[in-house]
Amino acid sequence: MMSLQTYDKSLAKDEKQFLKFCFPNSDHDWKIRHTTWNGLGEITIFATVPGIYVCFGINTEEIKRRVKARHILKENYKTTHGSLSSLELIVYHQIRNYDGRNALTRAFNAMSKPKKVNEWLDIAPGESGWEELETNNPFIIGLQKLLAENVMETGNASIGKVSFIMVTEIQDPADADYEFHMKIQLRR
């Protein structure tokens, strides 16, 4: 039977910078790991401390048996921290998934409150931009399924708000190639 294995790993320079960017006043002792499937190929790289899971990339396409990204998040967090009950924040670095990027762009355009690129923006369920953020966004949909499948273990958690940032060096947003990052805050 094939299974997930998790090993210690070092982060690349940009990944270390991202942790400092997201958690500037943090003195967290991050556990940095990568996950393989049956010892073959890297599926994900993540950093975690109690309450926080930061995903630096995930690729399940190489796995012969279909495994969902939400199941990998769940197993990685539980293996490291024992239970999903303490999970409060999920962070995604450099979102490359087409549907996820489109959902963030649509949400940005639909938001009624003031917004700028290169700044973290917050959307809570029901606010302007939420429907666009949620529609066809595999990160939000997957997390909602994870929470629904694990109601007791997560302490009846739900998504409280999503923060995201569209980073670019280019001044004209129409010409920009954005780097997308997202934080999903849970509530109980």
Backbone as ProteinMPNN parsed JSONL, in Angstrom:
{"seq_chain_A": "MMSLQTYDKSLAKDEKQFLKFCFPNSDHDWKIRHTTWNGLGEITIFATVPGIYVCFGINTEEIKRRVKARHILKENYKTTHGSLSSLELIVYHQIRNYDGRNALTRAFNAMSKPKKVNEWLDIAPGESGWEELETNNPFIIGLQKLLAENVMETGNASIGKVSFIMVTEIQDPADADYEFHMKIQLRR", "coords_chain_A": {"N_chain_A": [[0.84, -1.191, 0.0], [0.573, 2.197, -0.868], [1.727, 5.299, 0.56], [1.742, 8.498, 2.275], [4.763, 10.161, 3.046], [6.665, 12.133, 5.246], [9.284, 14.453, 5.472], [12.018, 16.267, 6.974], [13.047, 19.483, 5.795], [14.777, 22.156, 4.106], [13.994, 25.586, 3.52], [13.729, 27.491, 0.478], [15.268, 30.624, -0.414], [13.336, 32.628, -1.17], [11.063, 31.53, -0.03], [11.641, 31.585, 2.708], [11.732, 34.354, 3.002], [9.071, 34.935, 2.473], [7.755, 33.819, 4.717], [8.721, 35.587, 6.689], [7.593, 37.922, 5.703], [4.824, 37.411, 5.949], [4.602, 36.901, 8.671], [5.857, 39.005, 10.4], [6.662, 39.773, 13.022], [7.21, 37.464, 14.277], [8.413, 34.837, 16.31], [8.343, 32.223, 15.794], [9.071, 28.749, 15.917], [9.435, 27.238, 13.292], [8.399, 24.226, 11.763], [9.723, 22.73, 9.08], [8.879, 20.97, 6.277], [8.761, 18.388, 3.755], [6.644, 16.492, 1.631], [6.312, 13.245, 0.358], [5.057, 10.739, -1.913], [4.888, 7.496, -1.214], [7.647, 7.602, -1.069], [8.46, 8.568, -3.514], [9.103, 11.289, -5.495], [8.432, 14.732, -4.839], [5.61, 16.014, -3.286], [4.54, 18.125, -1.814], [5.689, 21.1, -0.169], [5.924, 22.393, 3.043], [5.425, 24.613, 5.845], [5.017, 24.722, 9.333], [3.517, 25.573, 12.447], [1.964, 25.199, 15.672], [-1.402, 25.797, 14.986], [-0.996, 27.096, 12.548], [-0.583, 26.556, 9.078], [1.46, 26.578, 6.359], [1.56, 26.448, 2.968], [3.809, 25.843, 0.436], [3.574, 25.015, -2.088], [1.924, 22.565, -4.045], [1.581, 19.445, -5.622], [-0.249, 17.088, -6.967], [-0.437, 15.604, -9.217], [1.414, 13.672, -10.031], [0.872, 11.437, -8.595], [-0.292, 8.209, -8.743], [-2.604, 6.985, -7.61], [-5.547, 8.67, -6.909], [-5.304, 11.455, -4.916], [-6.45, 13.936, -2.816], [-5.638, 17.391, -2.379], [-6.547, 18.487, 0.006], [-6.615, 16.298, 1.707], [-3.933, 15.757, 1.994], [-3.042, 18.098, 3.275], [-4.489, 17.771, 5.677], [-3.393, 15.315, 6.697], [-0.666, 16.015, 6.917], [-0.781, 18.136, 8.803], [-1.994, 16.873, 11.024], [-0.132, 14.821, 11.53], [2.03, 16.313, 12.391], [0.998, 17.937, 14.477], [-0.958, 16.511, 15.831], [-3.785, 16.862, 15.845], [-6.588, 18.329, 14.123], [-7.873, 20.258, 15.531], [-6.561, 22.499, 16.488], [-5.941, 24.014, 14.303], [-5.852, 27.114, 12.771], [-5.14, 28.905, 10.763], [-4.507, 28.866, 7.321], [-2.129, 29.141, 4.852], [-1.251, 30.07, 1.569], [1.402, 30.113, -0.639], [2.561, 31.76, -3.494], [0.418, 31.154, -5.572], [-0.291, 29.115, -8.205], [-2.212, 27.787, -9.557], [-4.586, 27.878, -12.093], [-7.449, 28.257, -11.876], [-7.636, 29.091, -9.205], [-6.125, 31.483, -9.27], [-7.68, 32.988, -11.081], [-10.073, 33.21, -9.616], [-9.228, 34.8, -7.459], [-8.539, 37.148, -8.837], [-11.044, 37.861, -9.929], [-12.436, 38.302, -7.534], [-10.994, 40.464, -6.498], [-11.627, 42.439, -8.419], [-14.377, 42.626, -7.978], [-14.719, 43.576, -5.416], [-16.095, 46.024, -3.248], [-14.998, 47.747, -1.412], [-12.212, 50.046, -0.821], [-9.21, 49.251, -2.599], [-5.951, 47.968, -3.372], [-3.257, 46.809, -5.427], [-0.479, 44.864, -4.272], [-1.03, 45.024, -1.576], [-2.384, 43.488, 1.342], [-5.635, 42.189, 1.209], [-8.857, 41.811, 2.627], [-11.575, 39.548, 2.744], [-14.663, 38.534, 3.91], [-17.053, 35.851, 4.355], [-20.019, 36.532, 2.56], [-19.468, 39.208, 2.071], [-18.808, 41.806, -0.423], [-17.355, 40.481, -3.3], [-16.936, 37.977, -2.227], [-18.421, 35.821, -3.366], [-17.252, 35.642, -5.898], [-14.66, 35.003, -5.13], [-14.985, 32.499, -4.001], [-16.102, 30.88, -6.004], [-15.267, 28.302, -8.134], [-12.737, 28.123, -6.99], [-10.218, 26.162, -6.107], [-8.813, 26.027, -3.69], [-10.393, 27.218, -1.687], [-12.776, 25.721, -1.992], [-11.79, 23.116, -1.509], [-10.917, 23.379, 1.17], [-13.354, 23.973, 2.429], [-14.645, 21.52, 2.024], [-12.917, 19.838, 3.49], [-13.384, 20.834, 6.088], [-16.121, 20.249, 6.335], [-16.062, 17.466, 6.189], [-14.773, 16.841, 8.504], [-15.994, 17.738, 10.897], [-16.259, 17.373, 13.747], [-13.57, 16.953, 14.515], [-12.358, 19.339, 13.744], [-13.527, 21.099, 15.418], [-15.954, 22.215, 14.645], [-15.255, 24.198, 12.794], [-15.227, 26.984, 10.508], [-14.812, 28.978, 7.535], [-13.58, 32.07, 8.326], [-12.491, 34.463, 7.313], [-10.851, 35.522, 4.309], [-7.704, 36.478, 3.298], [-5.857, 38.111, 0.813], [-3.196, 38.771, -1.499], [-2.032, 40.496, -4.315], [0.805, 40.61, -5.932], [3.046, 42.709, -7.627], [5.588, 44.183, -9.674], [5.123, 45.913, -11.653], [3.629, 48.939, -12.636], [1.243, 49.441, -14.085], [-1.699, 47.874, -13.749], [-3.054, 46.418, -15.755], [-1.106, 45.346, -17.359], [0.284, 43.702, -15.739], [1.916, 40.82, -14.367], [0.906, 38.952, -11.988], [1.918, 37.861, -8.713], [0.405, 35.661, -6.627], [-0.805, 35.338, -3.314], [-2.332, 33.793, -0.474], [-4.281, 33.828, 2.525], [-6.159, 31.902, 4.735], [-8.37, 32.292, 7.219], [-9.636, 30.561, 9.952], [-12.686, 30.168, 11.852], [-14.332, 29.535, 14.954]], "CA_chain_A": [[0.0, 0.0, 0.0], [1.321, 3.447, -0.928], [1.31, 6.251, 1.578], [2.479, 9.756, 2.389], [5.879, 10.247, 3.984], [7.059, 13.518, 5.469], [10.68, 14.582, 5.856], [12.501, 17.619, 7.216], [13.539, 20.143, 4.586], [15.11, 23.579, 4.222], [13.258, 26.433, 2.589], [14.454, 28.348, -0.449], [15.381, 32.012, 0.061], [12.057, 33.34, -1.321], [10.109, 30.956, 0.918], [11.998, 32.167, 4.007], [11.302, 35.757, 2.963], [7.616, 34.952, 2.554], [7.387, 33.628, 6.129], [8.996, 36.853, 7.391], [6.62, 38.883, 5.198], [3.511, 37.088, 6.525], [4.681, 36.858, 10.137], [7.052, 39.839, 10.628], [7.071, 39.851, 14.432], [7.102, 36.096, 14.77], [9.591, 34.088, 16.729], [7.921, 30.826, 15.667], [10.026, 27.7, 15.594], [8.746, 26.561, 12.203], [8.774, 22.892, 11.299], [9.739, 22.784, 7.624], [8.822, 19.587, 5.818], [8.23, 18.089, 2.423], [5.895, 15.247, 1.623], [6.401, 12.419, -0.842], [4.111, 9.64, -1.98], [5.633, 6.243, -1.266], [9.054, 7.922, -1.244], [8.735, 8.997, -4.885], [8.715, 12.628, -5.895], [7.929, 15.677, -3.849], [4.223, 16.422, -3.517], [4.34, 19.436, -1.228], [6.615, 21.657, 0.822], [5.114, 23.186, 3.952], [5.959, 25.05, 7.134], [3.899, 24.713, 10.275], [3.596, 25.702, 13.902], [0.583, 24.989, 16.118], [-2.382, 26.778, 14.539], [-0.692, 27.653, 11.221], [-0.047, 25.671, 8.044], [1.85, 27.359, 5.184], [1.837, 25.573, 1.829], [4.659, 26.498, -0.56], [3.296, 24.409, -3.383], [1.421, 21.196, -3.964], [1.409, 18.835, -6.928], [-0.748, 15.714, -6.794], [-0.581, 14.988, -10.537], [2.329, 12.544, -10.189], [0.397, 10.309, -7.798], [-1.147, 7.321, -9.55], [-3.895, 6.915, -6.915], [-6.048, 10.039, -6.721], [-5.252, 11.985, -3.556], [-6.842, 15.343, -2.807], [-4.744, 18.29, -1.642], [-7.069, 18.674, 1.361], [-6.22, 15.144, 2.508], [-2.506, 15.928, 2.282], [-2.998, 19.123, 4.329], [-4.987, 17.15, 6.91], [-2.423, 14.352, 7.213], [0.548, 16.728, 7.325], [-1.027, 18.886, 10.038], [-2.232, 15.914, 12.11], [1.128, 14.139, 11.825], [2.903, 17.24, 13.109], [0.381, 18.553, 15.658], [-1.836, 15.574, 16.511], [-5.218, 17.046, 15.63], [-6.985, 19.53, 13.379], [-8.602, 21.169, 16.421], [-5.806, 23.735, 16.733], [-5.687, 24.705, 13.042], [-6.527, 28.418, 12.708], [-4.763, 29.69, 9.595], [-3.87, 28.159, 6.217], [-1.523, 30.149, 3.979], [-0.747, 29.545, 0.3], [2.454, 30.929, -1.236], [2.653, 31.727, -4.958], [-0.637, 30.325, -6.164], [-0.083, 28.942, -9.647], [-3.398, 27.146, -10.109], [-5.323, 28.8, -12.955], [-8.759, 28.578, -11.305], [-7.402, 29.872, -7.995], [-5.69, 32.838, -9.673], [-8.845, 33.674, -11.665], [-11.01, 33.534, -8.534], [-8.675, 35.947, -6.726], [-8.66, 38.326, -9.706], [-12.47, 38.235, -9.972], [-12.783, 38.858, -6.218], [-10.373, 41.796, -6.438], [-12.418, 43.346, -9.259], [-15.745, 42.747, -7.457], [-14.734, 44.186, -4.077], [-16.588, 47.393, -3.242], [-14.172, 48.59, -0.544], [-10.96, 50.464, -1.465], [-8.251, 48.16, -2.747], [-4.744, 48.22, -4.147], [-2.354, 45.673, -5.564], [0.663, 44.896, -3.342], [-1.513, 45.16, -0.2], [-3.297, 42.423, 1.751], [-7.055, 42.526, 1.174], [-9.66, 40.853, 3.396], [-12.974, 39.311, 2.372], [-15.361, 37.562, 4.761], [-18.247, 35.327, 3.692], [-21.134, 37.462, 2.445], [-19.026, 40.541, 1.639], [-18.625, 41.939, -1.868], [-16.19, 39.75, -3.77], [-16.873, 36.622, -1.681], [-18.927, 34.838, -4.329], [-16.231, 35.503, -6.926], [-13.52, 34.338, -4.503], [-15.35, 31.117, -3.694], [-16.499, 30.159, -7.207], [-14.209, 27.59, -8.865], [-11.443, 28.279, -6.327], [-9.979, 24.855, -5.494], [-8.298, 26.184, -2.332], [-11.55, 27.466, -0.821], [-13.666, 24.563, -2.093], [-11.145, 22.001, -0.82], [-10.941, 23.607, 2.61], [-14.738, 23.81, 2.873], [-14.902, 20.073, 2.082], [-12.152, 19.321, 4.631], [-14.096, 21.214, 7.308], [-17.387, 19.501, 6.373], [-15.75, 16.051, 6.411], [-14.11, 16.684, 9.806], [-16.677, 18.707, 11.762], [-15.894, 17.176, 15.157], [-12.126, 17.106, 14.697], [-11.978, 20.744, 13.576], [-14.264, 21.926, 16.364], [-17.001, 22.913, 13.896], [-14.642, 25.387, 12.198], [-15.657, 27.453, 9.197], [-13.939, 30.054, 7.062], [-13.94, 33.364, 8.899], [-12.148, 35.464, 6.306], [-9.742, 35.218, 3.42], [-6.854, 37.621, 2.952], [-5.01, 37.774, -0.327], [-2.387, 39.855, -2.03], [-1.591, 40.37, -5.7], [2.082, 41.318, -5.907], [3.655, 42.986, -8.931], [6.533, 45.312, -9.763], [4.646, 46.756, -12.751], [2.687, 49.951, -12.159], [-0.033, 49.345, -14.784], [-2.289, 46.564, -13.432], [-3.483, 45.697, -16.952], [0.059, 44.667, -17.937], [1.006, 42.999, -14.68], [1.901, 39.38, -14.143], [0.845, 38.959, -10.529], [2.225, 36.75, -7.83], [-0.743, 35.593, -5.726], [-0.667, 34.656, -2.026], [-3.635, 33.803, 0.193], [-4.405, 33.337, 3.9], [-7.545, 31.553, 5.073], [-8.523, 32.299, 8.685], [-10.796, 29.801, 10.408], [-13.369, 30.623, 13.067], [-15.083, 28.486, 15.661]], "C_chain_A": [[0.882, 1.25, 0.0], [0.825, 4.401, 0.136], [2.178, 7.508, 1.537], [3.622, 9.594, 3.378], [6.302, 11.703, 4.055], [8.477, 13.545, 6.022], [11.017, 16.044, 6.123], [13.109, 18.171, 5.93], [13.936, 21.563, 4.927], [14.299, 24.348, 3.195], [14.217, 27.169, 1.668], [14.408, 29.776, 0.088], [14.034, 32.752, -0.028], [11.006, 32.811, -0.354], [10.379, 31.472, 2.332], [11.535, 33.616, 4.087], [9.785, 35.863, 3.084], [7.144, 34.747, 3.994], [7.614, 34.91, 6.927], [8.001, 37.932, 6.978], [5.252, 38.66, 5.844], [3.486, 37.191, 8.045], [5.89, 37.671, 10.599], [7.542, 39.871, 12.078], [7.086, 38.48, 15.096], [8.452, 35.553, 15.218], [9.256, 32.597, 16.708], [9.109, 29.922, 15.361], [9.362, 26.813, 14.54], [9.296, 25.158, 11.991], [8.625, 22.936, 9.779], [9.833, 21.351, 7.115], [8.474, 19.536, 4.333], [7.621, 16.704, 2.484], [6.109, 14.548, 0.287], [5.314, 11.353, -0.773], [4.915, 8.37, -2.206], [7.118, 6.482, -1.57], [9.425, 8.428, -2.621], [8.239, 10.413, -5.119], [8.103, 13.477, -4.801], [6.522, 16.122, -4.228], [4.012, 17.837, -2.999], [5.501, 19.799, -0.31], [5.757, 22.527, 1.72], [5.905, 23.563, 5.195], [4.772, 25.087, 8.087], [4.37, 24.96, 11.702], [2.166, 25.459, 14.375], [-0.33, 26.151, 15.678], [-2.193, 27.259, 13.115], [-0.099, 26.588, 10.311], [0.214, 26.525, 6.813], [2.259, 26.388, 4.088], [2.624, 26.36, 0.786], [4.478, 25.909, -1.947], [2.813, 22.987, -3.175], [1.177, 20.688, -5.372], [1.009, 17.376, -6.729], [-0.842, 14.971, -8.124], [0.289, 13.753, -10.729], [1.861, 11.294, -9.45], [-0.559, 9.479, -8.645], [-2.544, 7.2, -8.941], [-4.325, 8.347, -6.607], [-6.042, 10.412, -5.241], [-5.549, 13.477, -3.637], [-5.86, 16.163, -1.97], [-5.227, 18.48, -0.211], [-6.69, 17.508, 2.274], [-4.74, 15.226, 2.882], [-2.328, 16.975, 3.378], [-3.387, 18.498, 5.67], [-3.948, 16.204, 7.507], [-1.142, 15.027, 7.679], [0.347, 17.449, 8.655], [-1.211, 17.933, 11.22], [-0.942, 15.184, 12.506], [2.033, 15.029, 12.678], [2.314, 17.688, 14.436], [-0.661, 17.683, 16.356], [-3.312, 15.68, 16.195], [-5.464, 18.308, 14.809], [-7.628, 20.586, 14.275], [-7.87, 22.477, 16.673], [-5.56, 24.546, 15.461], [-6.521, 25.981, 12.952], [-6.286, 29.162, 11.406], [-4.061, 28.798, 8.581], [-3.396, 29.228, 5.247], [-0.999, 29.45, 2.725], [0.195, 30.563, -0.326], [2.459, 30.71, -2.747], [1.655, 30.759, -5.591], [-0.451, 30.312, -7.676], [-1.305, 28.326, -10.332], [-4.254, 28.179, -10.846], [-6.664, 29.223, -12.351], [-8.62, 29.416, -10.035], [-7.017, 31.305, -8.309], [-6.869, 33.639, -10.245], [-9.843, 34.083, -10.585], [-10.513, 34.743, -7.741], [-8.79, 37.23, -7.546], [-10.11, 38.799, -9.777], [-12.902, 38.867, -8.647], [-12.227, 40.269, -6.078], [-11.225, 42.8, -7.211], [-13.821, 43.583, -8.706], [-15.827, 43.45, -6.108], [-15.193, 45.642, -4.153], [-15.75, 48.312, -2.362], [-12.879, 48.972, -1.269], [-9.937, 49.322, -1.485], [-7.074, 48.606, -3.6], [-4.002, 46.902, -4.328], [-1.206, 45.902, -4.589], [0.254, 45.187, -1.899], [-2.452, 43.994, 0.101], [-4.721, 42.954, 1.775], [-7.825, 41.429, 1.897], [-11.073, 40.771, 2.838], [-13.522, 38.251, 3.319], [-16.578, 37.038, 3.998], [-19.389, 36.349, 3.72], [-20.743, 38.854, 1.985], [-18.872, 40.584, 0.122], [-17.299, 41.28, -2.258], [-16.139, 38.314, -3.272], [-17.315, 35.569, -2.696], [-17.896, 34.576, -5.425], [-15.017, 34.741, -6.395], [-13.768, 32.841, -4.347], [-15.6, 30.272, -4.947], [-15.279, 29.604, -7.947], [-12.816, 27.762, -8.253], [-11.132, 26.977, -5.583], [-9.45, 24.944, -4.06], [-9.437, 26.379, -1.332], [-12.473, 26.247, -0.814], [-13.082, 23.372, -1.333], [-11.173, 22.163, 0.687], [-12.36, 23.469, 3.16], [-15.105, 22.331, 2.978], [-14.169, 19.45, 3.265], [-12.884, 19.613, 5.936], [-15.407, 20.443, 7.445], [-17.153, 18.022, 6.681], [-15.197, 15.784, 7.817], [-14.681, 17.656, 10.832], [-16.23, 18.572, 13.217], [-14.416, 17.465, 15.394], [-11.655, 18.553, 14.551], [-12.698, 21.662, 14.554], [-15.325, 22.778, 15.69], [-16.487, 24.219, 13.288], [-15.281, 25.712, 10.852], [-14.686, 28.56, 8.772], [-14.453, 31.376, 7.613], [-13.652, 34.514, 7.958], [-10.994, 34.935, 5.472], [-9.007, 36.524, 3.164], [-6.021, 37.191, 1.758], [-4.281, 39.021, -0.798], [-1.978, 39.498, -3.453], [-0.341, 41.236, -5.811], [2.599, 41.49, -7.328], [4.616, 44.154, -8.807], [6.049, 46.321, -10.797], [3.562, 47.696, -12.249], [1.309, 49.847, -12.821], [-0.631, 47.954, -14.558], [-2.706, 45.755, -14.653], [-2.338, 44.887, -17.559], [0.768, 43.751, -16.946], [0.866, 41.491, -14.758], [2.012, 39.216, -12.632], [1.371, 37.686, -9.896], [1.113, 36.776, -6.775], [-0.386, 34.816, -4.464], [-2.014, 34.775, -1.312], [-3.521, 33.225, 1.6], [-5.881, 33.05, 4.15], [-7.622, 31.395, 6.594], [-9.788, 31.527, 9.05], [-11.413, 30.454, 11.636], [-14.139, 29.448, 13.66], [-16.131, 29.131, 16.523]], "O_chain_A": [[1.828, 1.346, 0.782], [-0.326, 4.337, 0.567], [3.202, 7.561, 0.855], [3.464, 8.965, 4.424], [6.298, 12.414, 3.05], [8.83, 12.773, 6.914], [10.387, 16.947, 5.572], [13.616, 17.424, 5.093], [13.482, 22.115, 5.93], [13.961, 23.825, 2.133], [15.364, 27.436, 2.026], [13.591, 30.09, 0.954], [13.633, 33.423, 0.923], [10.146, 33.568, 0.096], [9.44, 31.765, 3.072], [11.01, 34.053, 5.111], [9.274, 36.78, 3.727], [6.226, 35.433, 4.443], [6.78, 35.277, 7.754], [7.605, 38.762, 7.797], [4.593, 39.62, 6.244], [2.459, 37.531, 8.632], [6.847, 37.106, 11.129], [8.745, 39.987, 12.313], [6.986, 38.361, 16.317], [9.483, 35.783, 14.586], [9.799, 31.811, 17.484], [10.028, 30.3, 14.635], [8.799, 25.767, 14.862], [10.506, 24.937, 12.034], [7.53, 23.153, 9.261], [10.748, 20.611, 7.475], [7.97, 20.495, 3.75], [8.028, 15.858, 3.281], [6.09, 15.176, -0.771], [4.733, 11.1, 0.282], [5.541, 8.191, -3.25], [7.762, 5.675, -2.239], [10.599, 8.696, -2.877], [7.051, 10.687, -4.948], [7.355, 12.992, -3.952], [6.279, 16.553, -5.355], [3.38, 18.657, -3.664], [6.189, 18.938, 0.24], [4.949, 23.316, 1.23], [6.902, 22.932, 5.546], [3.66, 25.441, 7.696], [5.481, 24.595, 12.087], [1.241, 25.507, 13.565], [-0.059, 27.318, 15.963], [-3.133, 27.783, 12.519], [0.772, 25.819, 10.716], [-0.711, 27.134, 6.276], [3.191, 25.601, 4.257], [2.175, 27.403, 0.311], [5.185, 26.291, -2.88], [3.238, 22.297, -2.249], [0.636, 21.402, -6.216], [1.835, 16.539, -6.365], [-1.283, 13.822, -8.155], [-0.062, 12.872, -11.514], [2.403, 10.209, -9.662], [-1.525, 10.004, -9.197], [-3.546, 7.297, -9.649], [-3.533, 9.139, -6.096], [-6.693, 9.763, -4.423], [-4.955, 14.19, -4.446], [-5.322, 15.677, -0.975], [-4.41, 18.621, 0.699], [-6.469, 17.698, 3.47], [-4.348, 14.806, 3.971], [-1.55, 16.769, 4.31], [-2.695, 18.678, 6.672], [-3.654, 16.285, 8.7], [-0.588, 14.661, 8.716], [1.206, 17.382, 9.535], [-0.651, 18.157, 12.293], [-0.697, 14.957, 13.69], [2.718, 14.545, 13.58], [3.04, 17.811, 15.423], [-1.197, 18.09, 17.386], [-4.029, 14.682, 16.269], [-4.65, 19.232, 14.805], [-7.9, 21.697, 13.819], [-8.498, 23.471, 17.037], [-5.025, 25.652, 15.532], [-7.747, 25.935, 13.045], [-7.122, 29.961, 10.982], [-3.136, 28.063, 8.926], [-4.16, 30.113, 4.863], [-0.388, 28.384, 2.801], [-0.164, 31.725, -0.52], [2.368, 29.573, -3.209], [2.022, 29.69, -6.077], [-0.454, 31.354, -8.332], [-1.407, 28.349, -11.559], [-4.6, 29.222, -10.29], [-6.982, 30.412, -12.319], [-9.396, 30.346, -9.815], [-7.524, 32.239, -7.688], [-7.035, 34.818, -9.933], [-10.396, 35.182, -10.635], [-11.305, 35.618, -7.391], [-9.106, 38.287, -6.999], [-10.379, 39.997, -9.695], [-13.644, 39.849, -8.637], [-12.916, 41.166, -5.593], [-11.512, 43.888, -6.712], [-14.399, 44.643, -8.943], [-16.909, 43.876, -5.703], [-14.739, 46.4, -5.01], [-15.781, 49.529, -2.54], [-12.486, 48.302, -2.224], [-9.816, 48.547, -0.536], [-7.193, 49.5, -4.437], [-4.1, 45.999, -3.497], [-0.993, 47.025, -4.134], [1.097, 45.558, -1.082], [-3.217, 43.562, -0.762], [-4.981, 44.037, 2.298], [-7.482, 40.251, 1.789], [-11.687, 41.785, 2.505], [-12.914, 37.197, 3.504], [-17.078, 37.707, 3.094], [-19.684, 36.946, 4.755], [-21.605, 39.616, 1.547], [-18.813, 39.547, -0.538], [-16.267, 41.499, -1.623], [-15.389, 37.503, -3.815], [-16.653, 34.545, -2.861], [-17.689, 33.433, -5.832], [-14.418, 33.937, -7.109], [-12.866, 32.025, -4.539], [-15.333, 29.071, -4.943], [-14.38, 30.35, -8.333], [-11.816, 27.563, -8.943], [-11.722, 26.714, -4.535], [-9.633, 24.003, -3.289], [-9.441, 25.773, -0.26], [-12.9, 25.794, 0.248], [-13.798, 22.695, -0.595], [-11.423, 21.199, 1.412], [-12.552, 22.91, 4.24], [-15.799, 21.93, 3.912], [-14.739, 18.62, 3.973], [-12.993, 18.739, 6.795], [-15.769, 20.028, 8.546], [-17.965, 17.397, 7.364], [-15.158, 14.638, 8.265], [-13.932, 18.318, 11.551], [-15.863, 19.565, 13.845], [-14.055, 18.141, 16.357], [-10.663, 18.947, 15.164], [-12.501, 22.877, 14.521], [-15.575, 23.913, 16.095], [-17.198, 25.224, 13.268], [-15.801, 24.837, 10.159], [-13.853, 29.01, 9.558], [-15.605, 31.752, 7.397], [-14.462, 35.43, 7.815], [-10.267, 34.029, 5.878], [-9.619, 37.546, 2.853], [-5.539, 36.06, 1.693], [-4.688, 40.152, -0.534], [-1.628, 38.357, -3.752], [-0.43, 42.463, -5.787], [2.593, 40.553, -8.127], [4.465, 45.008, -7.933], [6.513, 47.461, -10.816], [2.671, 47.278, -11.509], [0.302, 50.139, -12.176], [-0.136, 46.969, -15.105], [-2.713, 44.525, -14.598], [-2.571, 43.861, -18.198], [1.751, 43.098, -17.296], [-0.169, 40.963, -15.163], [3.101, 39.331, -12.07], [1.283, 36.595, -10.46], [0.905, 37.791, -6.111], [0.255, 33.767, -4.532], [-2.748, 35.741, -1.519], [-2.779, 32.273, 1.843], [-6.745, 33.861, 3.815], [-7.022, 30.489, 7.173], [-10.869, 31.799, 8.527], [-10.751, 31.194, 12.363], [-14.534, 28.512, 12.965], [-16.881, 28.435, 17.208]]}, "name": "protein", "num_of_chains": 1, "seq": "MMSLQTYDKSLAKDEKQFLKFCFPNSDHDWKIRHTTWNGLGEITIFATVPGIYVCFGINTEEIKRRVKARHILKENYKTTHGSLSSLELIVYHQIRNYDGRNALTRAFNAMSKPKKVNEWLDIAPGESGWEELETNNPFIIGLQKLLAENVMETGNASIGKVSFIMVTEIQDPADADYEFHMKIQLRR"}
